[in-house]
Structures are given as C-alpha cells and as structure tokens.
PDB file of C-alpha atoms in Angstrom:
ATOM      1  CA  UNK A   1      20.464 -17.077  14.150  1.00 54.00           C
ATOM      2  CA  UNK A   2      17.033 -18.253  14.169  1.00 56.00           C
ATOM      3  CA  UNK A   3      14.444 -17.074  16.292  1.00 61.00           C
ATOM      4  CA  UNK A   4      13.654 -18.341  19.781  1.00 70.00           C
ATOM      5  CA  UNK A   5      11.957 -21.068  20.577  1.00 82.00           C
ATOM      6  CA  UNK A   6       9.124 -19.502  21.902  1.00 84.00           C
ATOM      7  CA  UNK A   7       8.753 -17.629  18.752  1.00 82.00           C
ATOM      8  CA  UNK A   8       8.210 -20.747  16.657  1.00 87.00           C
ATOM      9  CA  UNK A   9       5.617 -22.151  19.544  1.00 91.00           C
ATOM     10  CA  UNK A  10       3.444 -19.068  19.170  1.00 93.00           C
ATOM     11  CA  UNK A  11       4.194 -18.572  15.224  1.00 93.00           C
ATOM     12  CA  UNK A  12       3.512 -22.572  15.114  1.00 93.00           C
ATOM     13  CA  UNK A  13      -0.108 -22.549  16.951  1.00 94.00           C
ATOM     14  CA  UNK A  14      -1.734 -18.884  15.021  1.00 95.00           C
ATOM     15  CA  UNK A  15      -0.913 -20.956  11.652  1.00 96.00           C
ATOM     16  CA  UNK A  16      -2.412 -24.182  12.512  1.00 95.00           C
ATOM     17  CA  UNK A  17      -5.664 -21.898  14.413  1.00 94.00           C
ATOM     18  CA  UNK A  18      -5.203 -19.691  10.918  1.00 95.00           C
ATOM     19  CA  UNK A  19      -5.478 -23.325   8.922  1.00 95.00           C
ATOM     20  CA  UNK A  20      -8.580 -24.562  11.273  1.00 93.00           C
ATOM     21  CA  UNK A  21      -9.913 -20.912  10.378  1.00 92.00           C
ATOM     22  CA  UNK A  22      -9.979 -21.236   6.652  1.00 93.00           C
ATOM     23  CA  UNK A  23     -11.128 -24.638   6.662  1.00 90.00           C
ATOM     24  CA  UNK A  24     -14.399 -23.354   8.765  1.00 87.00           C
ATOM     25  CA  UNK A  25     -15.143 -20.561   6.558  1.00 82.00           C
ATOM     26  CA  UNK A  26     -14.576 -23.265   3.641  1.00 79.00           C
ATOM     27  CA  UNK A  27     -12.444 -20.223   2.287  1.00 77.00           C
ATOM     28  CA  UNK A  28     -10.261 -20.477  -0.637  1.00 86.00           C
ATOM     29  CA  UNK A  29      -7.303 -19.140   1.293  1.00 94.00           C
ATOM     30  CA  UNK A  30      -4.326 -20.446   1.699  1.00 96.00           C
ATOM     31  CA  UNK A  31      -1.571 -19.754   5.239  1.00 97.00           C
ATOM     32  CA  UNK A  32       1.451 -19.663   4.670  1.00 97.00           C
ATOM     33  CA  UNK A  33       4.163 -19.359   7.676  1.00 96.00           C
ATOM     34  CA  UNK A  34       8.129 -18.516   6.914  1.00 92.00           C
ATOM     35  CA  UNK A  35      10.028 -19.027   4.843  1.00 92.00           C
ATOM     36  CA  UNK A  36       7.612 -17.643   2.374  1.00 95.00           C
ATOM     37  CA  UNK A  37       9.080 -14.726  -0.006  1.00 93.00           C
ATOM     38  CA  UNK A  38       5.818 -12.135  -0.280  1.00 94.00           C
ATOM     39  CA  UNK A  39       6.720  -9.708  -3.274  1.00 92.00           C
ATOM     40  CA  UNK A  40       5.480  -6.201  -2.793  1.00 88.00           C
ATOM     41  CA  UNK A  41       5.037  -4.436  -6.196  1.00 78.00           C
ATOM     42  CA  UNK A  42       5.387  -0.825  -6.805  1.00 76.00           C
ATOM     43  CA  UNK A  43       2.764   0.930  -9.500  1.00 65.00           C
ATOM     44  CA  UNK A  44       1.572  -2.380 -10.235  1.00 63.00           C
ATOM     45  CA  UNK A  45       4.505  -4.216 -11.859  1.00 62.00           C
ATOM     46  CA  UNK A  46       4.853  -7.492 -11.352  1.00 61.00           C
ATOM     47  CA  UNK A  47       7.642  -8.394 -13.777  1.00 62.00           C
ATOM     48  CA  UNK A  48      10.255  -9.820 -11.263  1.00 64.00           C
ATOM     49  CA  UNK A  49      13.110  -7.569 -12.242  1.00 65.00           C
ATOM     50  CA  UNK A  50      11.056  -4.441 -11.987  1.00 62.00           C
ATOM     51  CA  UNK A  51       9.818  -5.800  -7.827  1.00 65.00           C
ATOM     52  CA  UNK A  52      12.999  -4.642  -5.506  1.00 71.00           C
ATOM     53  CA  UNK A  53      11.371  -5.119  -2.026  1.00 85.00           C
ATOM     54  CA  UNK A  54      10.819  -8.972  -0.692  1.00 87.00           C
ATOM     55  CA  UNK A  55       9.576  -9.871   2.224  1.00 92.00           C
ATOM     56  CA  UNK A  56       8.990 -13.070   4.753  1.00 92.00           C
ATOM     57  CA  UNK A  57       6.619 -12.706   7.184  1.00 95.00           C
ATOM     58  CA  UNK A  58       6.236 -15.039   9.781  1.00 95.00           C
ATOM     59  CA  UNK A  59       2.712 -16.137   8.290  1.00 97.00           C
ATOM     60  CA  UNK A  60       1.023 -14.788   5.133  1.00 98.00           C
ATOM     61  CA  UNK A  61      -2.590 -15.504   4.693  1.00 97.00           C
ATOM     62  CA  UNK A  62      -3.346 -14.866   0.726  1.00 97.00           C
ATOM     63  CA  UNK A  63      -7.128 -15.438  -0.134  1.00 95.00           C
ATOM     64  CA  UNK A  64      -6.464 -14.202  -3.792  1.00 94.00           C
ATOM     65  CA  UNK A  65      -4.715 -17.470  -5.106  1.00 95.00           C
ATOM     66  CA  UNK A  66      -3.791 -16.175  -8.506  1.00 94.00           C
ATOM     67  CA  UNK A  67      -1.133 -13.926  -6.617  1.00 94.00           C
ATOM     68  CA  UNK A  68       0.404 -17.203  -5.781  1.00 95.00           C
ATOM     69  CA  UNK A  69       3.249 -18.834  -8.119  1.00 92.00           C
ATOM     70  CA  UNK A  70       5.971 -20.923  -7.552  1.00 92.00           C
ATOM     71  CA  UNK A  71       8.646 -18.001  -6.017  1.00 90.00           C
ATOM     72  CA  UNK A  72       6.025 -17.294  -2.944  1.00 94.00           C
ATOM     73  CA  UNK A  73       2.994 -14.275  -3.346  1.00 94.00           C
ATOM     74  CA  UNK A  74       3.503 -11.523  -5.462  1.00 92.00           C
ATOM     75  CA  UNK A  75       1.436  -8.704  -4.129  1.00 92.00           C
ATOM     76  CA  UNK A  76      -0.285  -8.106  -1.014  1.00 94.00           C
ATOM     77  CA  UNK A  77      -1.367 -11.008   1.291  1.00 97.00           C
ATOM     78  CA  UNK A  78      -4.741 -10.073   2.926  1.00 97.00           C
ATOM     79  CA  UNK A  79      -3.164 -11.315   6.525  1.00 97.00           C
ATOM     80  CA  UNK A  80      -0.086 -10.961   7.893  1.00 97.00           C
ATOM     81  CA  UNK A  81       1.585 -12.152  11.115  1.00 97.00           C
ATOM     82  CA  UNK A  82       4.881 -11.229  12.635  1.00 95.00           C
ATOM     83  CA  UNK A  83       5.905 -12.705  15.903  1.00 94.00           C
ATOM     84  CA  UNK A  84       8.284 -10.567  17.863  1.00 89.00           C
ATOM     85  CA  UNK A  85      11.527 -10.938  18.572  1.00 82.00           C
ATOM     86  CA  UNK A  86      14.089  -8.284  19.792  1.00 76.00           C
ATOM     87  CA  UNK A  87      16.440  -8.520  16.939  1.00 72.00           C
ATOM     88  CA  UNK A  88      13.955  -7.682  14.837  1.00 70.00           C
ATOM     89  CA  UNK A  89      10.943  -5.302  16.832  1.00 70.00           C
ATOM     90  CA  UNK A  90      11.901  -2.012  15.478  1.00 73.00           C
ATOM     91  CA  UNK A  91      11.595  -3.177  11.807  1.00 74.00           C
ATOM     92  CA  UNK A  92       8.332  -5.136  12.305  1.00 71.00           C
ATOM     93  CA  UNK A  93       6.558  -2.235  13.637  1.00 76.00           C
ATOM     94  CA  UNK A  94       7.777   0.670  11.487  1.00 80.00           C
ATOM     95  CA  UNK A  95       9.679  -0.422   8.237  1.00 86.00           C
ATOM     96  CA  UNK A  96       7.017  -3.739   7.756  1.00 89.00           C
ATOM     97  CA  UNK A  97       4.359  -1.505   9.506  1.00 92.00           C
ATOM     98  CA  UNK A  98       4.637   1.070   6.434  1.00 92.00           C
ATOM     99  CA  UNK A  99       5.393  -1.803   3.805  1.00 92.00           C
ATOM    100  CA  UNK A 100       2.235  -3.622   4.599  1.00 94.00           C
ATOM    101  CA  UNK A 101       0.034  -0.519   4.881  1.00 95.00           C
ATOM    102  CA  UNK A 102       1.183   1.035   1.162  1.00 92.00           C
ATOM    103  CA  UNK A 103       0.664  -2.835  -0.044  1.00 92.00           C
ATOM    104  CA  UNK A 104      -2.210  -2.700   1.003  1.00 94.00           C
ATOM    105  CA  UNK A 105      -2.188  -5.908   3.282  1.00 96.00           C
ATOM    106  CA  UNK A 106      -5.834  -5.965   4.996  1.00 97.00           C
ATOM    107  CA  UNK A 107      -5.094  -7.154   8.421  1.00 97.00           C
ATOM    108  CA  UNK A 108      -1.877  -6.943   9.812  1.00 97.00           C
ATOM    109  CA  UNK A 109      -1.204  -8.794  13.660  1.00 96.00           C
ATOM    110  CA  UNK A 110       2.407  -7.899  15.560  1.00 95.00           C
ATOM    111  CA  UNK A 111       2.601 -10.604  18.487  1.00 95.00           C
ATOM    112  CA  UNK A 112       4.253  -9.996  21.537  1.00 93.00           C
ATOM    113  CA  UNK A 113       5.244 -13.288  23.219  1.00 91.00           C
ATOM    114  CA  UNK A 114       6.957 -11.909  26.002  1.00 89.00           C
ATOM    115  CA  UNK A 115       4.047  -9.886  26.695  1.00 90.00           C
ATOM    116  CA  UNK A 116       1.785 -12.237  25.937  1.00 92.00           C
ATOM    117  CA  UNK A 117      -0.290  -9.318  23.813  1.00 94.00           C
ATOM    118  CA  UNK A 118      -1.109  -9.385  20.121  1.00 95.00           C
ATOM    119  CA  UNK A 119      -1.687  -5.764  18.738  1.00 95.00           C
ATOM    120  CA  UNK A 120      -4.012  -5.752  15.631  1.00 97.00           C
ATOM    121  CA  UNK A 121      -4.100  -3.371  12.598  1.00 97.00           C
ATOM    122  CA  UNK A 122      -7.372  -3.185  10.162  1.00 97.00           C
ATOM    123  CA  UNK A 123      -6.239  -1.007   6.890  1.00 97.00           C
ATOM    124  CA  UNK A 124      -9.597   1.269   6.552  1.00 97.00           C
ATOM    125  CA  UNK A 125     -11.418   2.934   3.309  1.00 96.00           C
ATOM    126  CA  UNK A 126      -8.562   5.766   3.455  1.00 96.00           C
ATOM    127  CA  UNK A 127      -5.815   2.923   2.869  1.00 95.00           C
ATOM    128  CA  UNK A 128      -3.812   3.478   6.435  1.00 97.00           C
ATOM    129  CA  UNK A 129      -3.926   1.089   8.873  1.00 96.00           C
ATOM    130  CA  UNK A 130      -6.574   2.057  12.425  1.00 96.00           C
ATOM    131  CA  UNK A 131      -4.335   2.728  15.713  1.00 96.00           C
ATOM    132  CA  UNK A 132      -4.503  -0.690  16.253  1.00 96.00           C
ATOM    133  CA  UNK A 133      -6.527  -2.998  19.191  1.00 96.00           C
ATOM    134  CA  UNK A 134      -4.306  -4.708  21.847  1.00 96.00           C
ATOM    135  CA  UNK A 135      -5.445  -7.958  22.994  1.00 96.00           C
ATOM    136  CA  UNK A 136      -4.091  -9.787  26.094  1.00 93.00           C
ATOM    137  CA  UNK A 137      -5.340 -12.346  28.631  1.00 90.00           C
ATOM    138  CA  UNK A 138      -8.397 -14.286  28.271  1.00 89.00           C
ATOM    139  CA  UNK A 139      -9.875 -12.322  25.537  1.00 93.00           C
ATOM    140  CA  UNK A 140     -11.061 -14.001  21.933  1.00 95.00           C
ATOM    141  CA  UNK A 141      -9.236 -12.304  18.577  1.00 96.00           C
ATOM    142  CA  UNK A 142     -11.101 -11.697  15.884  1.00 95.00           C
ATOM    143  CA  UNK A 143      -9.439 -12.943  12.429  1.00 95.00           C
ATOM    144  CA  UNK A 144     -11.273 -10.062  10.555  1.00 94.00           C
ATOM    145  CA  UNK A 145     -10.215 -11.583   7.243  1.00 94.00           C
ATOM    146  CA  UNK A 146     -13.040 -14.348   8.052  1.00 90.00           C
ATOM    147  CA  UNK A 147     -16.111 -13.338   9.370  1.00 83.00           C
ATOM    148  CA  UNK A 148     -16.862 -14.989  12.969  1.00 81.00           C
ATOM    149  CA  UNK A 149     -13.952 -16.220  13.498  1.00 91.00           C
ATOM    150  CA  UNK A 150     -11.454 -15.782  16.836  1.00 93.00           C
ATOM    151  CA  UNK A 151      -8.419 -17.258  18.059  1.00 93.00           C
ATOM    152  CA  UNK A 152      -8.812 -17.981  21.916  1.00 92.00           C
ATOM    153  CA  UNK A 153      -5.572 -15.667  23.649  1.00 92.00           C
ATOM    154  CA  UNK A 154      -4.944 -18.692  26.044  1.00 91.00           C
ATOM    155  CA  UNK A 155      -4.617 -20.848  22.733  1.00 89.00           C
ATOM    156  CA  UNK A 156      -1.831 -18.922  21.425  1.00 89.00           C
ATOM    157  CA  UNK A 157      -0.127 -18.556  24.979  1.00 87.00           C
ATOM    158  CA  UNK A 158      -1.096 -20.790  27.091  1.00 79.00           C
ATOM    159  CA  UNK A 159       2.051 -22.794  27.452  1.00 65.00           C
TER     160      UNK A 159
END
C-alpha cells in the first residue's frame, strides 16, 4: 500500500525546500523524490547486469549529473531522504543505513513524522557515517550538501 498521507506531506515540503535550496546555491544539483531507482554499484561496475542492489529513496539529491541516465542514478546520490513509516523503519535505519554509508552517500536524513524529529547522518574522512544529530522543534537544519543553507523544523511540520 502506499505510504500515509502524512508521509507524502512531509516527503512533499523537504523536496520543494531541497528544490528552493539548489536554486539559492545556483547548484548544479538536481532532487529527485520517489519513485526514483538509485543504483548502488559494487567495485565500481556500472554495467547494469553486473549492479544487483536498487534502491528508491524517498528523495535523492545527486549533484554529480553524469551519474544520471534515463533508468534513475547509478551510484551514490550525495543526499538522501527517507521519511518514516512503520512498515518500513527497521530497514531505513539499518539495511539503507549500511547501503548508503558503503555507497558512500554524503548526507543521509531519516525523518520521523510522528515524532516530528529528523535525525541527520554526515559520512566523515573514515567513510562511516557520525552518530548522527537529532533535530526537533523550532530548530533550523542544516542541508550540509549546500553551504548556508537550513530547512526551518516548523516548515517541514508545521501542519
């Protein structure tokens, strides 16, 4: 079944804030929210036989366009977003947690709509992903990906 509808409200306002964000930073980057197949390579093949795990997050930011073709992003997106939902918790936040760290996906955001709490993960120089930085009520979220840039919490959740 699809998600709930709060999960497309709060999936629905981070990409247009993510959209207003690259258009600031006159970036090159491009958001994408689901369905959007990312590809993750092993050893650096990108032949699509030789790529056996596919993923859609509920929003990819890729800033490297040339990963971009006409089947979705093949290799790591430099954002991703997943909105949670209880069907689907457990994988976001181990399986996709490990996926997106080995990728190496820079900034990876697990959104708690119930909670009304976004938990951010910054991969560092060692290649793993930081503990992570909760943020909840009337606090400002840094997109890392583009410098000086936040997302206002009350924008995401306010309704």
């Amino acid at each position: 079944p699809a998600p709930l509808s709060v999960h497309a409200e709060v999936s629905s306002e981070i990409t247009w804030y993510l959209k207003e964000a690259v258009k600031k930073s006159k970036g090159k980057c491009k958001v994408y929210p689901a369905p959007f197949d990312v590809r993750l390579p092993k050893n650096g093949e990108t032949a699509d036989e030789k790529i056996f795990t596919v993923v859609q997050p509920d929003i990819s930011v890729v800033c490297d366009l040339s990963k971009i073709d006409k089947r979705g992003c093949c290799g790591a997106p430099d954002m991703i977003v997943e909105v949670f939902s209880p069907s689907t918790g457990k994988r976001d936040l181990n399986e996709k947690f490990s996926l997106y760290e080995e990728a190496g996906v820079k900034e990876y955001w697990l959104v708690y709509p119930e909670a009304k709490a976004v938990l951010v993960f910054l991969r560092q120089d060692d290649g793993k992903y930081n503990d992570g930085t909760i943020y909840e009520e009337n606090t400002k979220i840094p997109i890392h990906i583009f410098d000086n840039h936040t997302i206002n919490w009350e924008d995401i959740f306010e309704n």
